[in-house]
């Protein structure tokens, strides 16, 4: 892990004001591992409260709209998220790309990434194949195509971008790919980033996401080109998330 490790907790549609106690405990744990950058991503209504409750971690948004403002009932713009205290946004999560979710296509994901950057938010862009695509031997082709079509092309985008590789079949299932498969996919993503951004593509952190927990974090974070993790379920309590942060610090120290 040559790049500074980045561990991000995506709370998805979980959270309450009472859970801010976990965020505070995660913040205290993160302060013990300055080598690791830590982000936490609550549902939008908690962003402001969480941002005011923590000091050593960044607070992010799970999505943003493509437009800077306007008549889009129920949506939230990147500027409003930034104003609430978010410093980054996740875009293109598979739960939003899914037909049963919001059916977001690559072009929309790219527009969201560019809207986030325009509002001074950093971006975590998610990509990942389904199980059927992996079984058909198409995983790398699918992810490369997603990446190419959804990367933001804004001037200087690479500097404020991370990519999260999240195989859809590994999310919330307790199943993770073989470490060699993770390394191979991260290598392919790196090639795509270099093709899109030239030398700047070398500095983009590529995170792994999908059933990361305290038990498997060190092994996954030790794989080639894995610069961090996007964590769902195991980020909901300080106990499990702090163990992942600590594993990242350990791997960084060894590496
Ligand atoms: P789990 O860690 O719960 O599998 O979720 C991963 C994820 O989708 C993070 O964005």
Short mmCIF file of C-alpha atoms and ligand atoms in Angstrom, two decimals:
data_model
loop_
_atom_site.label_atom_id
_atom_site.label_comp_id
_atom_site.label_asym_id
_atom_site.label_seq_id
_atom_site.Cartn_x
_atom_site.Cartn_y
_atom_site.Cartn_z
CA UNK A 1 0.00 0.00 0.00
CA UNK A 2 2.16 2.87 -1.25
CA UNK A 3 -0.74 5.36 -1.19
CA UNK A 4 -2.13 6.54 2.16
CA UNK A 5 -4.69 3.94 3.19
CA UNK A 6 -8.28 5.11 3.04
CA UNK A 7 -10.94 3.32 5.05
CA UNK A 8 -14.51 4.44 4.45
CA UNK A 9 -17.67 3.28 6.22
CA UNK A 10 -20.88 3.40 4.21
CA UNK A 11 -23.82 3.28 6.59
CA UNK A 12 -26.27 2.93 3.68
CA UNK A 13 -29.89 3.36 4.90
CA UNK A 14 -28.97 2.79 8.55
CA UNK A 15 -28.49 5.34 11.26
CA UNK A 16 -30.10 7.59 13.81
CA UNK A 17 -29.05 10.42 16.06
CA UNK A 18 -28.40 7.82 18.76
CA UNK A 19 -25.85 6.17 16.45
CA UNK A 20 -23.76 9.32 16.45
CA UNK A 21 -22.22 7.82 19.60
CA UNK A 22 -20.68 5.16 17.33
CA UNK A 23 -19.39 7.89 15.01
CA UNK A 24 -17.74 9.63 17.96
CA UNK A 25 -16.13 6.38 19.05
CA UNK A 26 -14.95 5.73 15.47
CA UNK A 27 -13.52 9.25 15.42
CA UNK A 28 -11.57 8.57 18.62
CA UNK A 29 -10.27 5.29 17.21
CA UNK A 30 -9.23 6.98 13.95
CA UNK A 31 -7.26 9.58 15.90
CA UNK A 32 -5.03 6.75 17.14
CA UNK A 33 -4.03 5.81 13.56
CA UNK A 34 -2.97 9.01 11.80
CA UNK A 35 -1.40 7.00 8.97
CA UNK A 36 -4.92 6.00 7.89
CA UNK A 37 -7.47 8.37 6.35
CA UNK A 38 -10.98 7.54 7.58
CA UNK A 39 -14.36 8.57 6.20
CA UNK A 40 -17.88 7.81 7.36
CA UNK A 41 -20.96 8.12 5.17
CA UNK A 42 -24.33 8.36 6.96
CA UNK A 43 -27.75 8.94 5.43
CA UNK A 44 -28.02 12.56 4.26
CA UNK A 45 -30.06 13.91 7.21
CA UNK A 46 -27.26 12.89 9.59
CA UNK A 47 -24.40 14.47 7.65
CA UNK A 48 -24.51 17.80 9.42
CA UNK A 49 -24.87 16.32 12.91
CA UNK A 50 -22.09 13.82 12.27
CA UNK A 51 -19.76 16.45 10.81
CA UNK A 52 -20.21 18.50 13.97
CA UNK A 53 -19.65 15.49 16.21
CA UNK A 54 -16.30 14.34 14.77
CA UNK A 55 -12.91 15.92 14.24
CA UNK A 56 -10.46 13.33 12.87
CA UNK A 57 -12.60 11.71 10.20
CA UNK A 58 -14.25 13.04 7.06
CA UNK A 59 -18.00 12.80 6.54
CA UNK A 60 -19.38 11.94 3.11
CA UNK A 61 -22.62 11.59 1.17
CA UNK A 62 -23.96 8.39 -0.40
CA UNK A 63 -25.14 10.06 -3.61
CA UNK A 64 -25.78 13.50 -5.10
CA UNK A 65 -27.88 14.90 -7.92
CA UNK A 66 -26.40 15.78 -11.31
CA UNK A 67 -27.74 19.35 -11.22
CA UNK A 68 -26.46 22.13 -8.96
CA UNK A 69 -29.99 23.04 -7.81
CA UNK A 70 -33.54 23.07 -9.08
CA UNK A 71 -36.95 21.42 -9.12
CA UNK A 72 -35.96 17.86 -8.18
CA UNK A 73 -38.17 16.88 -5.26
CA UNK A 74 -36.50 14.54 -2.82
CA UNK A 75 -33.02 14.87 -4.28
CA UNK A 76 -30.04 16.60 -2.71
CA UNK A 77 -27.44 18.62 -4.60
CA UNK A 78 -23.70 18.31 -4.09
CA UNK A 79 -23.58 21.95 -2.98
CA UNK A 80 -26.15 21.33 -0.23
CA UNK A 81 -24.25 18.25 0.91
CA UNK A 82 -21.03 20.24 1.04
CA UNK A 83 -22.80 23.00 2.95
CA UNK A 84 -24.02 20.40 5.45
CA UNK A 85 -20.45 19.30 6.13
CA UNK A 86 -19.76 16.56 3.60
CA UNK A 87 -16.30 16.60 2.04
CA UNK A 88 -16.83 13.75 -0.40
CA UNK A 89 -19.59 11.81 -2.14
CA UNK A 90 -19.92 8.18 -3.17
CA UNK A 91 -21.34 7.84 -6.69
CA UNK A 92 -22.31 4.80 -8.73
CA UNK A 93 -22.84 2.38 -5.86
CA UNK A 94 -24.27 -0.87 -7.22
CA UNK A 95 -27.35 -0.44 -5.03
CA UNK A 96 -28.08 2.72 -7.05
CA UNK A 97 -26.99 1.25 -10.38
CA UNK A 98 -29.33 -1.76 -9.83
CA UNK A 99 -32.61 -1.82 -11.76
CA UNK A 100 -34.40 -2.52 -8.49
CA UNK A 101 -32.58 0.48 -6.99
CA UNK A 102 -32.39 3.61 -9.13
CA UNK A 103 -31.25 2.13 -12.44
CA UNK A 104 -28.38 4.59 -12.71
CA UNK A 105 -26.38 4.21 -15.92
CA UNK A 106 -22.72 5.11 -16.42
CA UNK A 107 -23.54 8.48 -18.00
CA UNK A 108 -25.57 9.53 -14.95
CA UNK A 109 -22.86 8.29 -12.60
CA UNK A 110 -20.28 10.34 -14.50
CA UNK A 111 -22.52 13.42 -14.35
CA UNK A 112 -22.92 12.93 -10.59
CA UNK A 113 -19.17 12.61 -10.13
CA UNK A 114 -18.64 15.81 -12.10
CA UNK A 115 -21.38 17.60 -10.12
CA UNK A 116 -19.70 16.55 -6.86
CA UNK A 117 -16.30 17.81 -8.01
CA UNK A 118 -17.87 21.08 -9.14
CA UNK A 119 -19.16 21.55 -5.58
CA UNK A 120 -15.68 20.86 -4.18
CA UNK A 121 -16.53 17.38 -2.95
CA UNK A 122 -14.04 14.58 -3.47
CA UNK A 123 -15.50 11.49 -5.15
CA UNK A 124 -15.54 7.76 -4.52
CA UNK A 125 -16.69 6.12 -7.75
CA UNK A 126 -17.96 2.55 -7.40
CA UNK A 127 -17.68 -0.17 -10.02
CA UNK A 128 -18.19 -3.92 -9.85
CA UNK A 129 -19.48 -6.97 -11.70
CA UNK A 130 -22.43 -9.24 -10.93
CA UNK A 131 -21.96 -12.90 -10.16
CA UNK A 132 -23.31 -13.90 -13.59
CA UNK A 133 -20.79 -11.61 -15.25
CA UNK A 134 -17.93 -13.12 -13.25
CA UNK A 135 -19.11 -16.68 -13.98
CA UNK A 136 -19.17 -15.80 -17.67
CA UNK A 137 -15.53 -14.68 -17.49
CA UNK A 138 -16.52 -11.08 -18.19
CA UNK A 139 -15.68 -9.44 -14.86
CA UNK A 140 -12.68 -7.41 -16.01
CA UNK A 141 -14.33 -6.33 -19.28
CA UNK A 142 -17.49 -5.23 -17.46
CA UNK A 143 -15.60 -3.26 -14.82
CA UNK A 144 -13.26 -1.67 -17.40
CA UNK A 145 -16.27 -0.52 -19.43
CA UNK A 146 -18.07 0.85 -16.35
CA UNK A 147 -14.95 2.68 -15.31
CA UNK A 148 -14.26 4.22 -18.69
CA UNK A 149 -17.84 5.45 -19.09
CA UNK A 150 -18.35 6.73 -15.55
CA UNK A 151 -15.03 8.40 -14.71
CA UNK A 152 -15.33 12.17 -14.28
CA UNK A 153 -13.47 14.09 -16.98
CA UNK A 154 -13.36 17.40 -15.16
CA UNK A 155 -9.95 19.11 -15.22
CA UNK A 156 -7.89 17.81 -12.27
CA UNK A 157 -10.47 15.11 -11.43
CA UNK A 158 -7.87 12.44 -10.61
CA UNK A 159 -6.55 14.41 -7.65
CA UNK A 160 -9.91 14.27 -5.81
CA UNK A 161 -10.96 10.79 -6.87
CA UNK A 162 -10.92 7.31 -5.39
CA UNK A 163 -12.36 4.24 -7.11
CA UNK A 164 -14.06 1.47 -5.15
CA UNK A 165 -14.14 -2.02 -6.65
CA UNK A 166 -17.19 -3.69 -5.19
CA UNK A 167 -18.19 -7.00 -6.74
CA UNK A 168 -22.00 -7.01 -6.46
CA UNK A 169 -22.04 -10.64 -5.32
CA UNK A 170 -19.69 -9.87 -2.41
CA UNK A 171 -21.80 -7.06 -0.93
CA UNK A 172 -23.51 -8.07 2.28
CA UNK A 173 -23.07 -11.77 1.54
CA UNK A 174 -20.03 -12.68 3.63
CA UNK A 175 -18.35 -13.89 0.42
CA UNK A 176 -15.17 -12.25 -0.84
CA UNK A 177 -13.18 -12.87 -4.02
CA UNK A 178 -9.83 -14.63 -3.86
CA UNK A 179 -7.10 -12.12 -3.02
CA UNK A 180 -5.48 -12.86 -6.41
CA UNK A 181 -8.74 -11.93 -8.16
CA UNK A 182 -8.91 -8.66 -6.20
CA UNK A 183 -5.31 -7.85 -7.12
CA UNK A 184 -5.97 -8.66 -10.80
CA UNK A 185 -9.05 -6.45 -10.91
CA UNK A 186 -7.30 -3.59 -9.13
CA UNK A 187 -4.47 -3.88 -11.66
CA UNK A 188 -6.98 -3.61 -14.50
CA UNK A 189 -8.59 -0.58 -12.84
CA UNK A 190 -5.16 1.04 -12.48
CA UNK A 191 -4.57 0.53 -16.21
CA UNK A 192 -7.92 2.21 -16.93
CA UNK A 193 -7.03 5.14 -14.68
CA UNK A 194 -3.66 5.63 -16.38
CA UNK A 195 -5.35 5.49 -19.77
CA UNK A 196 -7.89 8.12 -18.71
CA UNK A 197 -5.69 10.49 -16.72
CA UNK A 198 -2.11 9.79 -17.73
CA UNK A 199 0.37 10.01 -14.85
CA UNK A 200 -2.26 11.47 -12.50
CA UNK A 201 -4.00 8.10 -12.65
CA UNK A 202 -1.21 6.60 -10.57
CA UNK A 203 -2.27 8.60 -7.51
CA UNK A 204 -5.93 7.54 -7.48
CA UNK A 205 -6.62 5.19 -4.58
CA UNK A 206 -8.45 1.99 -5.46
CA UNK A 207 -10.51 0.63 -2.57
CA UNK A 208 -11.95 -2.85 -2.23
CA UNK A 209 -15.52 -3.21 -0.96
CA UNK A 210 -17.75 -6.21 -0.27
CA UNK A 211 -17.98 -8.11 3.05
CA UNK A 212 -14.83 -6.56 4.48
CA UNK A 213 -14.59 -7.32 8.20
CA UNK A 214 -12.05 -7.38 11.00
CA UNK A 215 -11.09 -10.95 10.11
CA UNK A 216 -10.35 -10.52 6.39
CA UNK A 217 -9.26 -6.85 6.22
CA UNK A 218 -5.52 -7.37 6.61
CA UNK A 219 -5.36 -9.95 3.84
CA UNK A 220 -7.46 -7.88 1.40
CA UNK A 221 -5.60 -4.65 2.21
CA UNK A 222 -2.30 -6.41 1.63
CA UNK A 223 -3.18 -7.23 -2.00
CA UNK A 224 -1.47 -5.36 -4.82
CA UNK A 225 -3.06 -2.00 -5.64
CA UNK A 226 -5.53 -2.17 -2.74
CA UNK A 227 -5.24 1.22 -1.03
CA UNK A 228 -8.17 0.91 1.30
CA UNK A 229 -11.67 -0.42 1.85
CA UNK A 230 -15.27 0.66 1.45
CA UNK A 231 -17.06 -1.05 4.32
CA UNK A 232 -20.80 -1.52 4.78
CA UNK A 233 -22.11 -3.64 7.65
CA UNK A 234 -18.86 -3.69 9.62
CA UNK A 235 -18.78 0.12 9.75
CA UNK A 236 -21.96 0.36 11.82
CA UNK A 237 -20.23 -0.20 15.15
CA UNK A 238 -17.03 1.34 16.40
CA UNK A 239 -15.86 -2.04 17.63
CA UNK A 240 -15.80 -3.70 14.21
CA UNK A 241 -14.84 -0.61 12.19
CA UNK A 242 -11.95 0.33 14.49
CA UNK A 243 -10.51 -3.17 14.00
CA UNK A 244 -10.47 -2.57 10.24
CA UNK A 245 -8.79 0.83 10.67
CA UNK A 246 -6.20 -0.79 12.89
CA UNK A 247 -5.60 -3.55 10.30
CA UNK A 248 -5.01 -0.88 7.65
CA UNK A 249 -2.48 0.87 9.89
CA UNK A 250 -0.70 -2.43 10.45
CA UNK A 251 -0.56 -3.27 6.73
CA UNK A 252 0.69 0.25 5.93
CA UNK A 253 3.43 -0.11 8.53
CA UNK A 254 4.55 -3.46 7.13
CA UNK A 255 4.32 -2.36 3.56
P1 LIG B 1 -20.78 -4.79 3.07
O1 LIG B 1 -19.45 -4.43 3.71
O2 LIG B 1 -21.91 -4.76 4.04
O3 LIG B 1 -20.67 -6.03 2.25
O4 LIG B 1 -21.11 -3.60 2.05
C1 LIG B 1 -20.15 -3.20 1.14
C2 LIG B 1 -20.62 -1.97 0.46
O5 LIG B 1 -21.51 -2.01 -0.38
C3 LIG B 1 -20.00 -0.68 0.85
O6 LIG B 1 -20.38 0.34 -0.01
#
